[in-house]
Amino acid sequence: MPADDTLSQAPSARHGSAALPYPCHARAEPVRAPWSLDYGYCRHSLDLLAGAGDGRCPQACPHKAPQQVAVKFDKLFRWHGAAAAAQWARGRRGKD
């Protein structure tokens, strides 16, 4: 499908640049909604299918889960659910 070339391709207040890292890496705490589970890490970085290898998430991001944590989190999430996986991930924070 062709793109609408009448629209500006420049970054705006609502549309950033896909070439830059996510702005959340500069925040003191991982981004999460008040109603969501606290995973201890950025939830996106715990997602093996989309987030763990996301190039826009810098390796030095303080919220990024290590690969071995993401792998175990994925198994726990599938076997025991989100709450159990989140509790385990919070316990791993700072130990890897």
Backbone as ProteinMPNN parsed JSONL, in Angstrom:
{"seq_chain_A": "MPADDTLSQAPSARHGSAALPYPCHARAEPVRAPWSLDYGYCRHSLDLLAGAGDGRCPQACPHKAPQQVAVKFDKLFRWHGAAAAAQWARGRRGKD", "coords_chain_A": {"N_chain_A": [[0.85, -1.173, 0.0], [0.679, 2.154, -0.902], [2.344, 4.932, 0.652], [1.072, 7.933, 2.127], [2.276, 10.618, 0.739], [1.795, 13.266, 1.187], [1.775, 13.899, 3.802], [3.724, 15.089, 6.527], [6.962, 13.832, 7.213], [8.545, 14.403, 9.286], [9.583, 14.252, 12.748], [7.169, 14.778, 15.378], [5.261, 16.17, 18.141], [3.687, 14.017, 18.777], [4.615, 11.936, 17.249], [7.524, 10.295, 17.061], [10.965, 9.677, 16.146], [11.826, 6.74, 14.554], [14.394, 5.949, 14.517], [15.67, 6.649, 16.806], [16.483, 5.899, 20.295], [14.028, 4.587, 22.622], [12.34, 6.978, 24.675], [11.979, 6.268, 27.324], [14.217, 5.062, 28.453], [15.709, 6.933, 29.736], [14.431, 7.546, 32.047], [13.882, 7.417, 35.647], [12.54, 5.219, 36.753], [11.067, 2.125, 35.55], [8.613, 2.39, 32.962], [5.171, 2.167, 33.605], [1.689, 1.474, 33.808], [-0.559, 2.731, 36.324], [-2.382, 0.753, 37.068], [-1.249, -1.609, 36.301], [0.702, -4.686, 36.59], [3.658, -4.821, 38.588], [6.617, -5.52, 37.23], [9.236, -5.266, 37.818], [11.185, -4.948, 35.899], [11.317, -3.347, 32.677], [8.407, -4.058, 30.978], [8.267, -4.534, 28.252], [10.849, -5.368, 27.606], [10.865, -7.903, 28.628], [9.505, -9.433, 26.887], [9.937, -11.944, 24.738], [9.312, -12.265, 22.032], [8.969, -9.736, 20.866], [10.096, -7.565, 22.339], [12.597, -8.126, 23.692], [14.734, -8.187, 21.89], [14.576, -5.719, 20.705], [15.752, -3.122, 18.805], [15.519, -0.433, 19.442], [15.619, -0.264, 22.112], [18.059, 0.442, 24.228], [21.03, -1.438, 25.037], [22.217, -0.676, 27.391], [20.154, 0.25, 28.939], [18.707, 0.949, 32.044], [16.423, -0.362, 32.848], [16.065, -2.611, 31.409], [15.537, -6.054, 31.046], [17.827, -8.709, 31.659], [18.85, -11.171, 29.215], [18.693, -13.892, 30.129], [16.893, -13.642, 32.216], [14.605, -12.807, 30.854], [14.057, -15.113, 29.34], [13.471, -17.078, 31.314], [11.341, -15.752, 32.552], [9.451, -15.806, 30.478], [8.842, -18.556, 30.355], [7.793, -18.992, 32.965], [5.616, -17.258, 32.834], [4.005, -18.499, 30.901], [3.568, -21.009, 32.123], [2.651, -20.5, 34.777], [1.337, -18.056, 34.888], [0.77, -14.431, 34.785], [0.997, -13.033, 37.277], [2.613, -14.679, 38.935], [4.953, -14.815, 37.396], [5.667, -12.112, 37.36], [6.187, -11.659, 40.074], [8.425, -13.313, 40.455], [10.233, -12.074, 38.657], [10.527, -9.497, 39.795], [11.907, -10.242, 42.082], [14.338, -10.991, 40.983], [15.508, -8.683, 40.132], [18.319, -6.647, 40.007], [20.032, -8.67, 40.738], [21.306, -9.864, 38.683]], "CA_chain_A": [[0.0, 0.0, 0.0], [1.527, 3.354, -0.957], [2.249, 5.887, 1.754], [0.559, 9.257, 1.778], [3.437, 11.504, 0.757], [1.401, 14.642, 1.498], [1.983, 14.076, 5.237], [5.106, 15.344, 6.926], [7.677, 12.695, 7.788], [9.354, 14.92, 10.393], [9.043, 13.953, 14.08], [6.296, 15.779, 15.983], [5.006, 15.903, 19.56], [3.041, 12.71, 18.898], [5.292, 10.943, 16.415], [8.969, 10.452, 17.173], [11.803, 9.09, 15.125], [12.065, 5.315, 14.79], [15.839, 5.73, 14.543], [16.168, 7.02, 18.13], [16.058, 5.014, 21.385], [12.81, 4.973, 23.339], [12.661, 7.971, 25.703], [11.854, 5.719, 28.68], [15.506, 4.621, 28.993], [16.273, 8.022, 30.525], [13.628, 7.741, 33.262], [14.413, 6.78, 36.856], [11.83, 3.953, 36.976], [10.426, 1.607, 34.332], [7.286, 2.94, 32.691], [4.049, 1.241, 33.742], [0.423, 2.107, 34.176], [-0.854, 2.535, 37.748], [-3.179, -0.453, 37.271], [-0.559, -2.791, 35.794], [1.609, -5.405, 37.477], [5.045, -4.354, 38.67], [7.475, -6.615, 36.812], [10.598, -4.987, 38.231], [11.872, -4.537, 34.68], [10.435, -2.883, 31.612], [7.635, -5.206, 30.491], [8.623, -4.733, 26.849], [12.108, -6.109, 27.524], [10.608, -9.277, 29.045], [8.788, -10.081, 25.792], [10.925, -12.564, 23.843], [8.928, -12.154, 20.629], [9.046, -8.384, 20.314], [10.841, -6.562, 23.082], [13.945, -8.461, 24.164], [15.721, -7.844, 20.871], [14.194, -4.457, 20.076], [16.901, -2.251, 18.604], [15.312, 0.907, 20.014], [15.837, -0.365, 23.556], [19.513, 0.331, 24.367], [21.544, -2.487, 25.922], [22.571, -0.063, 28.673], [18.951, 0.752, 29.617], [18.665, 0.416, 33.409], [15.181, -1.093, 33.081], [16.023, -3.76, 30.509], [15.792, -7.349, 31.663], [18.843, -9.533, 30.999], [18.284, -12.22, 28.364], [18.345, -15.087, 30.898], [15.679, -13.315, 32.977], [13.493, -12.804, 29.896], [13.756, -16.503, 28.973], [12.786, -17.722, 32.458], [10.067, -15.053, 32.71], [8.547, -16.32, 29.452], [8.393, -19.892, 30.784], [6.919, -18.837, 34.123], [4.379, -16.611, 32.386], [3.17, -19.522, 30.237], [3.237, -22.111, 33.027], [1.994, -20.113, 36.034], [0.592, -16.815, 34.752], [1.442, -13.139, 34.879], [1.316, -12.63, 38.652], [3.76, -15.465, 39.405], [6.122, -14.391, 36.626], [6.025, -10.77, 37.826], [6.783, -11.787, 41.405], [9.768, -13.846, 40.264], [11.072, -11.057, 37.996], [10.847, -8.467, 40.797], [12.92, -10.824, 42.963], [15.611, -11.086, 40.259], [16.012, -7.335, 39.853], [19.547, -6.281, 40.687], [20.848, -9.847, 41.07], [21.958, -10.355, 37.461]], "C_chain_A": [[0.896, 1.236, 0.0], [1.283, 4.268, 0.241], [1.699, 7.206, 1.241], [1.715, 10.245, 1.869], [3.074, 12.977, 0.954], [1.596, 14.932, 2.989], [3.457, 14.291, 5.526], [5.715, 14.083, 7.533], [8.563, 13.124, 8.963], [8.739, 14.527, 11.735], [8.189, 15.103, 14.603], [6.121, 15.432, 17.457], [4.398, 14.519, 19.764], [3.741, 11.596, 18.124], [6.792, 11.204, 16.437], [9.698, 9.834, 15.997], [12.068, 7.633, 15.481], [13.546, 4.987, 14.815], [16.435, 6.016, 15.929], [15.726, 6.018, 19.193], [14.75, 5.505, 22.006], [13.169, 5.97, 24.435], [12.623, 7.407, 27.128], [13.193, 5.297, 29.277], [16.159, 5.691, 29.874], [15.495, 8.275, 31.82], [14.218, 6.969, 34.439], [13.8, 5.401, 37.098], [11.258, 3.448, 35.659], [9.016, 2.184, 34.183], [6.238, 1.846, 32.883], [2.809, 2.035, 34.136], [0.14, 1.837, 35.655], [-1.609, 1.232, 38.029], [-2.436, -1.735, 36.884], [0.32, -3.453, 36.859], [2.99, -4.761, 37.459], [5.933, -5.55, 38.364], [8.923, -6.418, 37.265], [11.465, -4.482, 37.089], [10.845, -3.922, 33.743], [9.71, -4.101, 31.042], [7.992, -5.528, 29.047], [9.89, -5.576, 26.726], [11.958, -7.562, 27.965], [9.902, -10.078, 27.956], [9.791, -10.629, 24.779], [10.586, -12.376, 22.376], [9.149, -10.767, 20.057], [10.032, -7.48, 21.037], [12.28, -6.871, 23.411], [15.032, -8.079, 23.161], [15.432, -6.546, 20.149], [15.388, -3.516, 20.004], [16.752, -0.861, 19.181], [15.478, 0.909, 21.526], [17.331, -0.582, 23.777], [19.924, -0.775, 25.337], [21.849, -1.935, 27.309], [21.358, 0.489, 29.426], [18.871, 0.135, 31.014], [17.42, -0.415, 33.713], [15.105, -2.393, 32.293], [16.369, -5.045, 31.252], [16.906, -8.075, 30.925], [18.185, -10.681, 30.236], [17.861, -13.449, 29.172], [17.107, -14.859, 31.755], [14.463, -13.347, 32.054], [13.087, -14.221, 29.512], [12.986, -17.199, 30.092], [11.423, -17.071, 32.691], [9.041, -15.607, 31.729], [7.993, -17.682, 29.851], [7.43, -19.793, 31.961], [5.579, -18.221, 33.741], [3.441, -17.645, 31.752], [2.719, -20.603, 31.199], [2.368, -21.685, 34.204], [1.235, -18.791, 35.99], [1.409, -15.569, 35.053], [1.856, -12.783, 36.296], [2.537, -13.375, 39.179], [5.039, -15.048, 38.684], [6.598, -13.014, 37.085], [6.704, -10.834, 39.19], [8.212, -12.317, 41.298], [10.703, -12.789, 39.675], [11.456, -9.942, 38.971], [11.946, -8.96, 41.743], [14.287, -10.927, 42.314], [16.262, -9.738, 40.044], [17.25, -7.028, 40.674], [20.453, -7.452, 41.034], [21.609, -10.377, 39.86], [22.891, -9.317, 36.889]], "O_chain_A": [[1.792, 1.341, 0.838], [0.172, 4.36, 0.764], [1.846, 7.544, 0.066], [2.09, 10.661, 2.965], [3.947, 13.842, 0.894], [1.583, 16.094, 3.396], [4.325, 13.738, 4.849], [5.054, 13.36, 8.278], [9.25, 12.295, 9.561], [7.515, 14.471, 11.861], [8.456, 16.267, 14.305], [6.759, 14.508, 17.962], [4.581, 13.914, 20.821], [3.458, 10.42, 18.351], [7.27, 12.204, 15.9], [9.093, 9.51, 14.975], [12.491, 7.334, 16.598], [13.917, 3.851, 15.108], [17.584, 5.66, 16.191], [14.705, 5.352, 19.022], [14.413, 6.686, 21.923], [14.212, 5.82, 25.071], [13.182, 8.012, 28.042], [13.302, 5.182, 30.498], [17.054, 5.389, 30.663], [15.878, 9.142, 32.606], [14.954, 5.999, 34.257], [14.481, 4.507, 37.6], [10.991, 4.236, 34.753], [8.325, 2.429, 35.171], [6.398, 0.731, 32.385], [2.892, 3.117, 34.717], [0.565, 0.808, 36.181], [-1.484, 0.67, 39.118], [-2.942, -2.833, 37.117], [0.635, -2.855, 37.888], [3.428, -4.227, 36.44], [5.997, -6.493, 39.152], [9.746, -7.32, 37.108], [12.375, -3.679, 37.298], [9.643, -3.978, 34.001], [10.356, -5.078, 30.662], [8.014, -6.699, 28.667], [9.988, -6.413, 25.829], [12.844, -8.375, 27.699], [9.722, -11.287, 28.1], [10.419, -9.864, 24.047], [11.493, -12.33, 21.545], [9.483, -10.632, 18.88], [10.736, -6.702, 20.394], [13.115, -5.966, 23.411], [16.132, -7.691, 23.555], [15.991, -6.297, 19.081], [15.966, -3.157, 21.03], [17.75, -0.171, 19.393], [15.478, 1.97, 22.151], [17.828, -1.682, 23.538], [19.247, -1.017, 26.337], [21.748, -2.661, 28.299], [21.528, 1.137, 30.459], [18.96, -1.085, 31.149], [17.371, -1.101, 34.734], [14.185, -3.187, 32.487], [17.356, -5.115, 31.985], [16.937, -8.065, 29.695], [17.084, -11.109, 30.582], [16.786, -13.998, 28.933], [16.347, -15.796, 31.996], [13.409, -13.858, 32.433], [11.897, -14.505, 29.372], [11.963, -17.838, 29.841], [10.452, -17.764, 32.996], [7.893, -15.852, 32.1], [6.797, -17.933, 29.699], [6.377, -20.429, 31.962], [4.535, -18.615, 34.261], [2.241, -17.664, 32.029], [1.585, -21.073, 31.1], [1.453, -22.41, 34.594], [0.557, -18.44, 36.956], [2.553, -15.631, 35.503], [2.96, -12.279, 36.503], [3.406, -12.769, 39.805], [6.095, -14.941, 39.308], [7.801, -12.776, 37.187], [7.689, -10.135, 39.427], [9.11, -11.82, 41.978], [11.832, -12.626, 40.138], [12.602, -9.492, 38.967], [12.81, -8.187, 42.154], [15.3, -10.949, 43.014], [17.465, -9.67, 39.795], [17.231, -7.137, 41.9], [21.54, -7.247, 41.573], [22.466, -11.249, 40.001], [23.525, -9.556, 35.861]]}, "name": "protein", "num_of_chains": 1, "seq": "MPADDTLSQAPSARHGSAALPYPCHARAEPVRAPWSLDYGYCRHSLDLLAGAGDGRCPQACPHKAPQQVAVKFDKLFRWHGAAAAAQWARGRRGKD"}
